[in-house]
Short mmCIF file of C-alpha atoms and ligand atoms in Angstrom, two decimals:
data_model
loop_
_atom_site.label_atom_id
_atom_site.label_comp_id
_atom_site.label_asym_id
_atom_site.label_seq_id
_atom_site.Cartn_x
_atom_site.Cartn_y
_atom_site.Cartn_z
CA MET A 24 0.00 0.00 0.00
CA MET A 25 1.37 3.45 -0.90
CA ALA A 26 1.07 6.05 1.86
CA ALA A 27 -1.20 9.01 1.05
CA TYR A 28 1.54 11.50 1.96
CA GLY A 29 5.22 11.44 1.27
CA GLY A 30 5.24 8.50 -1.12
CA VAL A 31 6.83 6.13 1.39
CA MET A 32 5.67 2.53 1.36
CA ALA A 33 3.66 1.40 4.36
CA SER A 34 4.17 -2.04 6.01
CA VAL A 35 6.49 -0.72 8.70
CA ARG A 36 3.95 -0.70 11.53
CA SER A 37 5.99 -3.04 13.69
CA ARG A 38 8.91 -0.60 14.14
CA ARG A 39 8.55 1.71 17.13
CA LEU A 40 10.04 5.13 16.48
CA VAL A 41 10.24 8.01 18.92
CA VAL A 42 10.69 11.55 17.58
CA ILE A 43 12.04 14.06 20.11
CA GLY A 44 11.08 17.68 19.44
CA ALA A 45 7.89 19.00 17.84
CA GLY A 46 9.38 22.01 16.06
CA VAL A 47 8.93 22.31 12.32
CA LEU A 48 11.43 19.53 11.68
CA GLY A 49 10.26 16.97 14.25
CA ALA A 50 6.59 17.63 13.45
CA ALA A 51 7.27 17.10 9.72
CA VAL A 52 9.28 13.93 10.39
CA ALA A 53 6.54 12.54 12.67
CA ALA A 54 3.86 13.35 10.07
CA ARG A 55 5.84 11.62 7.29
CA LEU A 56 6.63 8.56 9.42
CA ALA A 57 3.09 8.15 10.76
CA SER A 58 1.63 8.60 7.27
CA ALA A 59 3.97 5.85 6.08
CA GLY A 60 2.43 3.49 8.63
CA THR A 61 5.15 3.62 11.26
CA GLN A 62 4.31 3.45 14.96
CA VAL A 63 5.44 6.88 16.16
CA THR A 64 5.56 8.70 19.47
CA LEU A 65 6.26 12.44 19.21
CA LEU A 66 7.65 14.01 22.39
CA ASP A 67 8.11 17.66 23.32
CA ARG A 68 8.71 19.15 26.72
CA ASP A 69 6.69 22.21 25.67
CA GLN A 70 3.70 22.67 23.41
CA PRO A 71 4.57 21.91 19.76
CA GLY A 72 6.33 24.69 17.87
CA ARG A 73 7.59 26.77 20.81
CA GLY A 74 11.33 26.48 20.05
CA ALA A 75 13.23 28.27 17.27
CA SER A 76 10.40 27.52 14.84
CA ARG A 77 7.99 29.85 16.65
CA TRP A 78 10.04 33.01 16.06
CA SER A 79 11.65 32.14 12.77
CA PHE A 80 11.62 34.59 9.87
CA ALA A 81 10.46 31.41 8.09
CA TRP A 82 11.63 32.63 4.68
CA LEU A 83 11.55 29.81 2.15
CA ASN A 84 14.68 30.40 0.14
CA SER A 85 17.87 29.17 -1.36
CA ASN A 86 19.03 32.68 -2.00
CA ASP A 87 22.62 32.61 -0.80
CA LYS A 88 23.43 29.00 0.05
CA ALA A 89 26.69 27.33 -0.86
CA PRO A 90 28.05 24.98 -2.04
CA ARG A 91 25.85 24.10 -5.02
CA ARG A 92 24.59 20.84 -3.50
CA TYR A 93 23.39 22.70 -0.38
CA HIS A 94 21.71 25.26 -2.63
CA ASP A 95 19.96 22.39 -4.42
CA LEU A 96 18.87 20.86 -1.10
CA ASN A 97 17.25 24.16 -0.07
CA HIS A 98 15.70 24.63 -3.51
CA ALA A 99 14.18 21.14 -3.15
CA GLY A 100 12.89 22.32 0.25
CA ILE A 101 10.96 25.19 -1.36
CA ARG A 102 9.40 22.82 -3.90
CA ALA A 103 8.50 20.28 -1.21
CA TRP A 104 6.34 22.85 0.63
CA ALA A 105 4.57 23.68 -2.62
CA GLU A 106 3.79 19.97 -3.03
CA LEU A 107 2.56 19.59 0.56
CA ALA A 108 0.48 22.76 0.84
CA PRO A 109 -2.63 21.68 -1.12
CA ASP A 110 -2.94 18.55 1.02
CA LEU A 111 -2.36 20.29 4.38
CA ASP A 112 -4.63 23.39 4.48
CA GLY A 113 -1.91 25.49 2.86
CA HIS A 114 -4.22 28.54 2.81
CA ALA A 115 -3.67 28.78 6.59
CA TRP A 116 0.14 28.86 6.54
CA TYR A 117 1.71 28.78 3.04
CA ARG A 118 2.63 32.17 1.54
CA PRO A 119 4.55 31.77 -1.76
CA VAL A 120 4.51 35.54 -2.28
CA GLY A 121 8.00 36.26 -3.65
CA HIS A 122 10.84 38.32 -2.23
CA LEU A 123 12.20 41.78 -3.03
CA GLU A 124 15.73 42.76 -2.07
CA LEU A 125 17.11 46.28 -2.20
CA ALA A 126 20.81 47.17 -2.18
CA THR A 127 22.05 50.76 -2.00
CA SER A 128 25.81 50.79 -1.38
CA VAL A 129 28.27 50.21 -4.23
CA ALA A 130 29.46 46.95 -2.66
CA GLY A 131 25.90 45.84 -1.85
CA ARG A 132 24.73 46.44 -5.43
CA ALA A 133 27.68 44.55 -6.89
CA GLU A 134 27.07 41.60 -4.56
CA LEU A 135 23.34 41.52 -5.37
CA GLN A 136 23.98 41.66 -9.12
CA ALA A 137 26.57 38.86 -8.91
CA ARG A 138 24.21 36.73 -6.80
CA VAL A 139 21.33 37.17 -9.23
CA ARG A 140 23.66 36.17 -12.10
CA ARG A 141 24.81 33.05 -10.25
CA LEU A 142 21.31 32.01 -9.20
CA THR A 143 19.99 32.50 -12.74
CA GLU A 144 22.76 30.27 -14.08
CA TRP A 145 21.69 27.67 -11.52
CA GLY A 146 18.10 27.78 -12.79
CA TYR A 147 16.75 29.60 -9.72
CA PRO A 148 14.10 32.26 -10.38
CA ALA A 149 15.83 35.64 -9.86
CA ARG A 150 16.06 38.90 -11.80
CA LEU A 151 17.08 42.50 -11.37
CA ILE A 152 14.23 44.97 -11.76
CA ASP A 153 14.03 48.75 -11.85
CA PRO A 154 12.56 50.77 -8.97
CA ALA A 155 9.36 51.49 -10.97
CA GLU A 156 8.63 47.77 -11.35
CA ALA A 157 9.51 47.21 -7.68
CA ALA A 158 6.99 49.90 -6.69
CA GLU A 159 4.36 48.21 -8.85
CA ILE A 160 5.04 44.83 -7.23
CA GLU A 161 5.02 46.26 -3.71
CA PRO A 162 3.20 49.62 -3.49
CA ALA A 163 3.47 49.68 0.32
CA LEU A 164 7.23 50.27 0.18
CA ARG A 165 9.27 53.38 -0.50
CA PHE A 166 12.12 52.57 -2.92
CA PRO A 167 14.87 55.07 -3.74
CA GLU A 168 14.20 56.53 -7.19
CA SER A 169 17.84 56.17 -8.20
CA GLY A 170 21.08 54.73 -6.93
CA GLY A 171 19.66 51.43 -5.75
CA ALA A 172 19.50 47.94 -7.19
CA VAL A 173 16.41 45.81 -6.65
CA ALA A 174 16.18 42.06 -7.18
CA TRP A 175 12.98 40.04 -7.44
CA PHE A 176 12.88 36.39 -6.42
CA PRO A 177 9.40 35.21 -7.43
CA GLY A 178 9.85 31.59 -6.30
CA GLU A 179 10.45 32.46 -2.63
CA GLY A 180 7.98 33.11 0.17
CA TYR A 181 7.38 32.33 3.81
CA VAL A 182 5.27 30.16 6.07
CA LEU A 183 3.37 30.89 9.27
CA THR A 184 4.97 28.28 11.48
CA GLU A 185 2.35 28.05 14.24
CA PRO A 186 -0.60 26.97 12.04
CA LEU A 187 1.78 24.84 9.97
CA ILE A 188 3.16 22.90 12.94
CA ALA A 189 -0.35 22.45 14.38
CA ARG A 190 -1.37 20.80 11.10
CA LEU A 191 1.73 18.61 10.92
CA VAL A 192 1.16 17.37 14.46
CA ALA A 193 -2.54 16.78 13.73
CA ARG A 194 -1.55 14.87 10.58
CA ALA A 195 0.79 12.65 12.61
CA ALA A 196 -1.92 12.06 15.25
CA SER A 197 -4.56 11.27 12.63
CA HIS A 198 -2.26 8.49 11.38
CA GLY A 199 -1.96 7.01 14.86
CA ALA A 200 1.03 8.86 16.36
CA ASP A 201 1.01 9.42 20.12
CA VAL A 202 1.84 13.04 20.94
CA LEU A 203 3.11 13.68 24.47
CA THR A 204 3.97 17.17 25.72
CA GLY A 205 5.04 18.86 28.95
CA GLU A 206 6.52 16.57 31.61
CA GLN A 207 5.20 13.53 29.74
CA GLY A 208 7.14 14.63 26.69
CA ARG A 209 10.31 15.89 28.37
CA VAL A 210 13.14 13.47 27.73
CA THR A 211 15.47 13.03 30.68
CA GLY A 212 17.36 9.89 29.68
CA LEU A 213 18.36 7.82 26.66
CA ASP A 214 19.67 4.42 27.76
CA PRO A 215 20.69 1.40 25.71
CA GLY A 216 18.00 -1.28 25.41
CA PRO A 217 18.26 -4.80 23.99
CA GLY A 218 20.15 -5.03 20.69
CA GLU A 219 20.38 -1.63 19.02
CA THR A 220 17.26 -0.25 20.70
CA LEU A 221 17.00 2.73 23.06
CA ARG A 222 15.00 3.30 26.23
CA VAL A 223 13.63 6.83 26.36
CA ARG A 224 13.00 8.11 29.87
CA THR A 225 10.64 11.02 30.43
CA ALA A 226 10.26 13.48 33.29
CA ALA A 227 6.89 11.87 34.09
CA GLY A 228 8.71 8.62 34.90
CA ALA A 229 7.72 6.66 31.78
CA VAL A 230 10.15 4.48 29.85
CA LEU A 231 9.47 4.11 26.12
CA GLU A 232 11.14 1.28 24.22
CA ALA A 233 12.22 2.51 20.76
CA ASP A 234 13.74 0.68 17.81
CA GLU A 235 15.09 4.06 16.77
CA VAL A 236 14.93 7.58 18.20
CA VAL A 237 14.92 10.57 15.82
CA CYS A 238 16.25 13.55 17.71
CA CYS A 239 14.92 16.82 16.25
CA ALA A 240 15.44 18.87 19.40
CA GLY A 241 16.96 21.90 17.65
CA ARG A 242 19.75 23.53 19.63
CA TRP A 243 19.32 20.93 22.37
CA VAL A 244 20.33 18.00 20.11
CA PRO A 245 23.93 17.95 21.48
CA GLU A 246 22.56 17.70 25.05
CA LEU A 247 20.43 14.68 24.10
CA ALA A 248 23.29 13.10 22.15
CA THR A 249 25.39 13.34 25.29
CA MET A 250 22.57 11.66 27.26
CA ALA A 251 22.84 8.74 24.84
CA GLY A 252 26.61 8.56 25.40
CA ALA A 253 27.48 9.48 21.79
CA ALA A 254 31.15 9.40 20.89
CA CYS A 255 30.59 11.64 17.84
CA PRO A 256 30.11 15.37 18.45
CA VAL A 257 27.14 17.32 17.10
CA PRO A 258 28.88 20.71 17.05
CA LEU A 259 26.67 23.80 16.87
CA VAL A 260 27.68 27.44 16.70
CA ASP A 261 27.84 28.72 20.26
CA TRP A 262 24.54 30.16 21.44
CA ASP A 263 24.63 30.55 25.19
CA ARG A 264 27.67 32.71 25.99
CA PRO A 265 27.64 36.53 25.84
CA GLY A 266 28.52 37.65 22.30
CA ALA A 267 27.38 34.38 20.71
CA THR A 268 26.24 34.83 17.10
CA ALA A 269 23.48 32.21 16.87
CA PRO A 270 20.84 34.29 18.74
CA GLY A 271 18.84 36.87 16.79
CA LEU A 272 16.28 39.53 17.64
CA VAL A 273 12.73 39.24 16.29
CA VAL A 274 10.40 42.21 16.55
CA ARG A 275 6.71 42.21 15.64
CA VAL A 276 5.02 45.57 15.07
CA GLY A 277 1.59 46.92 14.18
CA PRO A 278 -1.01 48.02 13.45
CA LEU A 279 -0.72 49.23 9.86
CA ALA A 280 -2.87 52.21 8.94
CA SER A 281 -3.16 51.14 5.29
CA ALA A 282 -2.67 47.92 3.33
CA GLY A 283 0.76 46.66 4.31
CA PRO A 284 3.40 44.85 2.28
CA VAL A 285 2.45 41.40 1.07
CA HIS A 286 5.94 40.26 0.05
CA LEU A 287 9.05 39.37 1.92
CA VAL A 288 11.48 42.31 1.79
CA HIS A 289 15.15 42.85 2.57
CA THR A 290 16.67 46.32 2.64
CA PRO A 291 20.15 47.10 3.98
CA GLU A 292 18.51 48.28 7.23
CA VAL A 293 15.71 45.83 7.91
CA SER A 294 14.19 42.51 6.82
CA LEU A 295 10.42 42.23 6.99
CA ARG A 296 7.40 40.17 6.10
CA PRO A 297 3.72 40.12 7.02
CA HIS A 298 2.79 38.14 10.11
CA SER A 299 -0.56 36.92 11.45
CA GLY A 300 -2.85 39.37 13.21
CA GLY A 301 -1.98 42.25 10.88
CA LEU A 302 1.55 42.51 12.28
CA LEU A 303 4.89 42.88 10.50
CA HIS A 304 7.79 40.61 11.48
CA LEU A 305 11.11 42.52 11.54
CA GLU A 306 14.74 41.47 11.83
CA ALA A 307 18.09 43.13 11.20
CA PRO A 308 21.45 41.39 10.90
CA ASP A 309 23.27 44.13 12.82
CA ALA A 310 21.04 43.84 15.93
CA ALA A 311 23.81 42.51 18.16
CA VAL A 312 21.91 40.71 20.91
CA ASP A 313 22.32 37.45 22.76
CA LEU A 314 20.59 35.58 25.57
CA HIS A 315 22.29 37.86 28.13
CA THR A 316 21.38 41.23 26.59
CA PRO A 317 19.63 43.37 29.24
CA GLU A 318 15.94 44.10 28.64
CA PRO A 319 16.41 47.90 28.19
CA ASP A 320 18.91 47.25 25.37
CA LEU A 321 16.47 44.84 23.71
CA ARG A 322 13.75 47.50 23.91
CA ARG A 323 16.09 50.06 22.33
CA TRP A 324 16.88 47.65 19.48
CA ALA A 325 13.18 46.86 19.00
CA ALA A 326 12.37 50.59 18.77
CA ALA A 327 15.26 51.07 16.30
CA LEU A 328 13.93 48.31 14.03
CA LEU A 329 10.45 49.87 14.13
CA ARG A 330 11.93 53.25 13.11
CA ARG A 331 13.80 51.62 10.22
CA ALA A 332 10.61 49.88 9.06
CA GLN A 333 8.68 53.17 9.30
CA GLN A 334 11.17 54.73 6.87
CA THR A 335 10.57 51.90 4.39
CA VAL A 336 6.89 50.96 4.78
CA ARG A 337 3.96 53.33 4.24
CA GLY A 338 1.19 53.25 6.84
CA LEU A 339 3.39 52.27 9.80
CA ILE A 340 3.52 55.71 11.36
CA ASP A 341 1.23 54.86 14.30
CA ALA A 342 2.60 51.35 14.76
CA ARG A 343 4.16 50.20 18.01
CA VAL A 344 6.28 47.24 19.05
CA GLU A 345 3.82 44.47 19.91
CA GLU A 346 6.38 41.81 20.86
CA PHE A 347 10.09 41.10 20.70
CA GLN A 348 12.14 38.05 21.45
CA VAL A 349 15.73 36.88 21.33
CA CYS A 350 15.68 33.48 19.71
CA VAL A 351 18.41 31.05 18.79
CA ARG A 352 19.25 29.56 15.41
CA PRO A 353 20.22 25.89 15.75
CA MET A 354 23.31 26.38 13.61
CA PRO A 355 25.64 23.47 12.76
CA ALA A 356 29.28 24.48 13.12
CA ASP A 357 29.94 24.26 9.37
CA GLY A 358 26.61 25.88 8.48
CA GLN A 359 25.09 22.76 6.92
CA SER A 360 22.52 20.24 8.09
CA ILE A 361 23.56 17.37 10.39
CA VAL A 362 21.33 14.38 9.59
CA GLY A 363 21.79 10.68 10.22
CA ARG A 364 22.60 7.89 12.65
CA LEU A 365 25.04 9.05 15.28
CA PRO A 366 28.22 6.98 15.50
CA GLY A 367 28.71 5.51 18.96
CA ALA A 368 25.05 5.91 19.97
CA PRO A 369 23.14 2.88 18.64
CA GLY A 370 19.48 3.65 17.97
CA LEU A 371 19.96 7.43 17.84
CA TYR A 372 19.35 9.35 14.60
CA VAL A 373 19.85 13.13 14.74
CA ALA A 374 18.52 15.95 12.55
CA VAL A 375 19.56 19.53 13.27
CA THR A 376 19.89 22.36 10.81
CA HIS A 377 19.78 26.04 10.14
CA SER A 378 17.19 27.02 7.49
CA GLY A 379 15.10 24.30 9.07
CA VAL A 380 11.88 25.95 7.93
CA THR A 381 12.97 25.94 4.28
CA LEU A 382 14.30 22.41 4.60
CA ALA A 383 11.77 20.58 6.81
CA ALA A 384 9.36 19.35 4.12
CA HIS A 385 12.17 17.90 2.01
CA LEU A 386 14.47 16.67 4.80
CA SER A 387 11.54 14.94 6.51
CA ARG A 388 10.80 13.09 3.27
CA LEU A 389 14.42 11.93 2.99
CA ILE A 390 14.59 10.97 6.67
CA ALA A 391 11.30 9.05 6.64
CA ALA A 392 12.34 7.17 3.50
CA GLU A 393 15.70 6.26 5.02
CA LEU A 394 14.12 5.03 8.26
CA THR A 395 11.33 3.06 6.62
CA THR A 396 12.69 1.78 3.31
CA GLY A 397 16.43 2.43 3.62
CA THR A 398 16.41 4.19 0.25
CA ALA A 399 16.09 7.74 -1.08
CA PRO A 400 12.69 8.70 -2.54
CA ALA A 401 12.47 8.68 -6.34
CA GLY A 402 13.45 11.94 -8.01
CA THR A 403 15.69 13.21 -5.19
CA ALA A 404 19.39 14.05 -5.60
CA PRO A 405 21.58 10.94 -5.87
CA ALA A 406 23.86 12.15 -3.05
CA GLY A 407 20.75 12.51 -0.86
CA LEU A 408 21.76 12.90 2.76
CA ALA A 409 25.30 11.52 2.32
CA PRO A 410 27.11 14.91 2.58
CA TYR A 411 25.29 15.77 5.80
CA ARG A 412 26.17 12.81 8.00
CA PRO A 413 27.31 13.51 11.59
CA ALA A 414 30.41 11.35 11.05
CA ARG A 415 32.03 14.24 9.13
CA PHE A 416 32.78 15.83 12.51
CA LEU A 417 34.80 12.82 13.65
CA THR A 418 37.55 14.10 11.37
CA SER A 419 36.95 17.88 11.56
CA PRO A 420 35.14 18.78 14.77
CA SER A 421 36.24 22.43 14.97
CA PRO A 422 33.65 25.19 14.55
CA PRO A 423 34.24 27.84 11.87
CA ALA A 424 35.83 31.15 12.75
CA SER A 425 33.27 33.16 10.77
CA PRO A 426 29.85 34.22 12.11
CA PRO A 427 26.82 32.20 10.97
CA PRO A 428 25.13 33.21 7.73
CA SER A 429 22.03 35.31 8.26
CA ARG A 430 19.98 33.61 5.55
C1 FAD B 525 15.75 34.61 14.25
C2 FAD B 525 15.69 33.40 13.37
C3 FAD B 525 15.43 33.55 12.02
C4 FAD B 525 15.38 32.43 11.19
N1 FAD B 525 15.08 32.61 9.88
C5 FAD B 525 14.92 31.53 9.09
C6 FAD B 525 14.45 31.69 7.76
O1 FAD B 525 14.17 32.80 7.32
N2 FAD B 525 14.29 30.57 7.00
C7 FAD B 525 14.56 29.33 7.49
O2 FAD B 525 14.38 28.35 6.76
N3 FAD B 525 15.02 29.15 8.75
C8 FAD B 525 15.19 30.21 9.55
N4 FAD B 525 15.62 30.07 10.83
C9 FAD B 525 16.02 28.74 11.28
C10 FAD B 525 14.81 27.88 11.59
O3 FAD B 525 13.86 28.62 12.30
C11 FAD B 525 15.26 26.65 12.36
O4 FAD B 525 16.25 25.96 11.62
C12 FAD B 525 14.09 25.71 12.63
O5 FAD B 525 13.01 26.39 13.23
C13 FAD B 525 14.55 24.58 13.52
O6 FAD B 525 13.44 23.75 13.77
P1 FAD B 525 13.62 22.49 14.70
O7 FAD B 525 12.32 21.77 14.66
O8 FAD B 525 14.85 21.74 14.33
O9 FAD B 525 13.93 23.10 16.16
P2 FAD B 525 13.00 23.84 17.22
O10 FAD B 525 11.91 24.57 16.55
O11 FAD B 525 13.89 24.59 18.13
O12 FAD B 525 12.31 22.64 17.98
C14 FAD B 525 13.03 21.84 18.90
C15 FAD B 525 12.04 21.27 19.89
O13 FAD B 525 12.72 20.32 20.74
C16 FAD B 525 12.12 20.39 22.01
N5 FAD B 525 13.02 19.81 23.01
C17 FAD B 525 14.26 20.23 23.36
N6 FAD B 525 14.77 19.44 24.32
C18 FAD B 525 13.84 18.50 24.61
C19 FAD B 525 13.78 17.42 25.54
N7 FAD B 525 14.79 17.13 26.39
N8 FAD B 525 12.65 16.66 25.55
C20 FAD B 525 11.61 16.91 24.70
N9 FAD B 525 11.63 17.95 23.83
C21 FAD B 525 12.73 18.73 23.77
C22 FAD B 525 11.87 21.89 22.22
O14 FAD B 525 10.88 22.14 23.19
C23 FAD B 525 11.45 22.33 20.81
O15 FAD B 525 10.04 22.35 20.66
C24 FAD B 525 15.64 31.15 11.70
C25 FAD B 525 15.87 30.98 13.07
C26 FAD B 525 15.88 32.10 13.90
C27 FAD B 525 16.10 31.90 15.36
#
């Protein structure tokens, strides 16, 4: 029997899989596995979708990803959401609206032009447009009449992660997955069971026997890998010390006096997109905050981002900051996804990545196929997940010196 979702063959009901973490990645993996007929338990110590996924810019893109194979992986991620949306109430969360990017400095314009050239050569929808066309596409924005370069990426968009994750979790549950949250879902131990199995201990005192555990716990994956006694590191860019670069500031502002922007927009000063409830979601790469930044400094940054948006977006003059949050990108040390069975920890499969929103629909399809059939789904890249295995860090465990990419 072919599963209705994901194209993975059923007949795997006897394997017991536990997925840890109900962010966008874990929820998508659980939905794919359950739809394929696997017996799945999805665990989260919070309500689903309250980790990085909740505050993500959630831009679906492969706009500046290297090397080429990682670009292709992200491009496949964008297409995978387009395939899923019609079957998963996409109207509630899927926004394939396109993306406008403005560059004003000489260096910024040159970089944008070179990027558009490269992406076009790679078959990715991208073109430079003049300010008049940009104003037609997005009347809510003020573009400089001269001296700027504007690029249009019509294949990009964003998702609203909260309604999306709710639907992924509901999809998993409707195919028989058990979903446990709070203390019942908080994993406190991963101990070896018979053979290659794992015993998952929860804060509520339960012990779940699992043939395989898929750990999608975002920035907490290394902590859980350590619980399982893994010999192989899962190195992430530092996120908890002062000055760490993985945290970012998210600011949500409103209300808008007139019709607001409908596209995703990057200017040199601010990145923005519409959010639910008539709000705009704002970020800026130069907002230097971390988990230790004092509240008054966060408020000052939030006000600064609102001022920048007011200069760019019409109708924001009476807007105020509705919410702001420092949130952490789960960022692998070399910038690329870490996906696969963890050497030295039998029964433990890990999946942690930046750009997890872009990648979740596609990665979850690859992961579910690997765990259920042992093969890559038809039509996916021949290398599949091979370049992203955790074992690459057995030979080069050191984190990069450069800050994490912002895209
Ligand atoms: C500011 C910001 C902007 C971003 N912008 C983009 C973007 O534009 N496009 C894009 O594609 N990506 C973007 N990202 C990255 C993207 O949001 C993440 O890669 C993605 O959300 C990760 O999802 P996840 O499911 O792996 O992790 P998370 O959403 O963090 O979920 C992990 C879950 O694990 C649970 N958990 C942890 N420990 C335990 C435990 N012991 N027991 C049980 N449960 C546990 C947590 O409660 C959490 O729910 C951005 C991230 C940030 C922070």
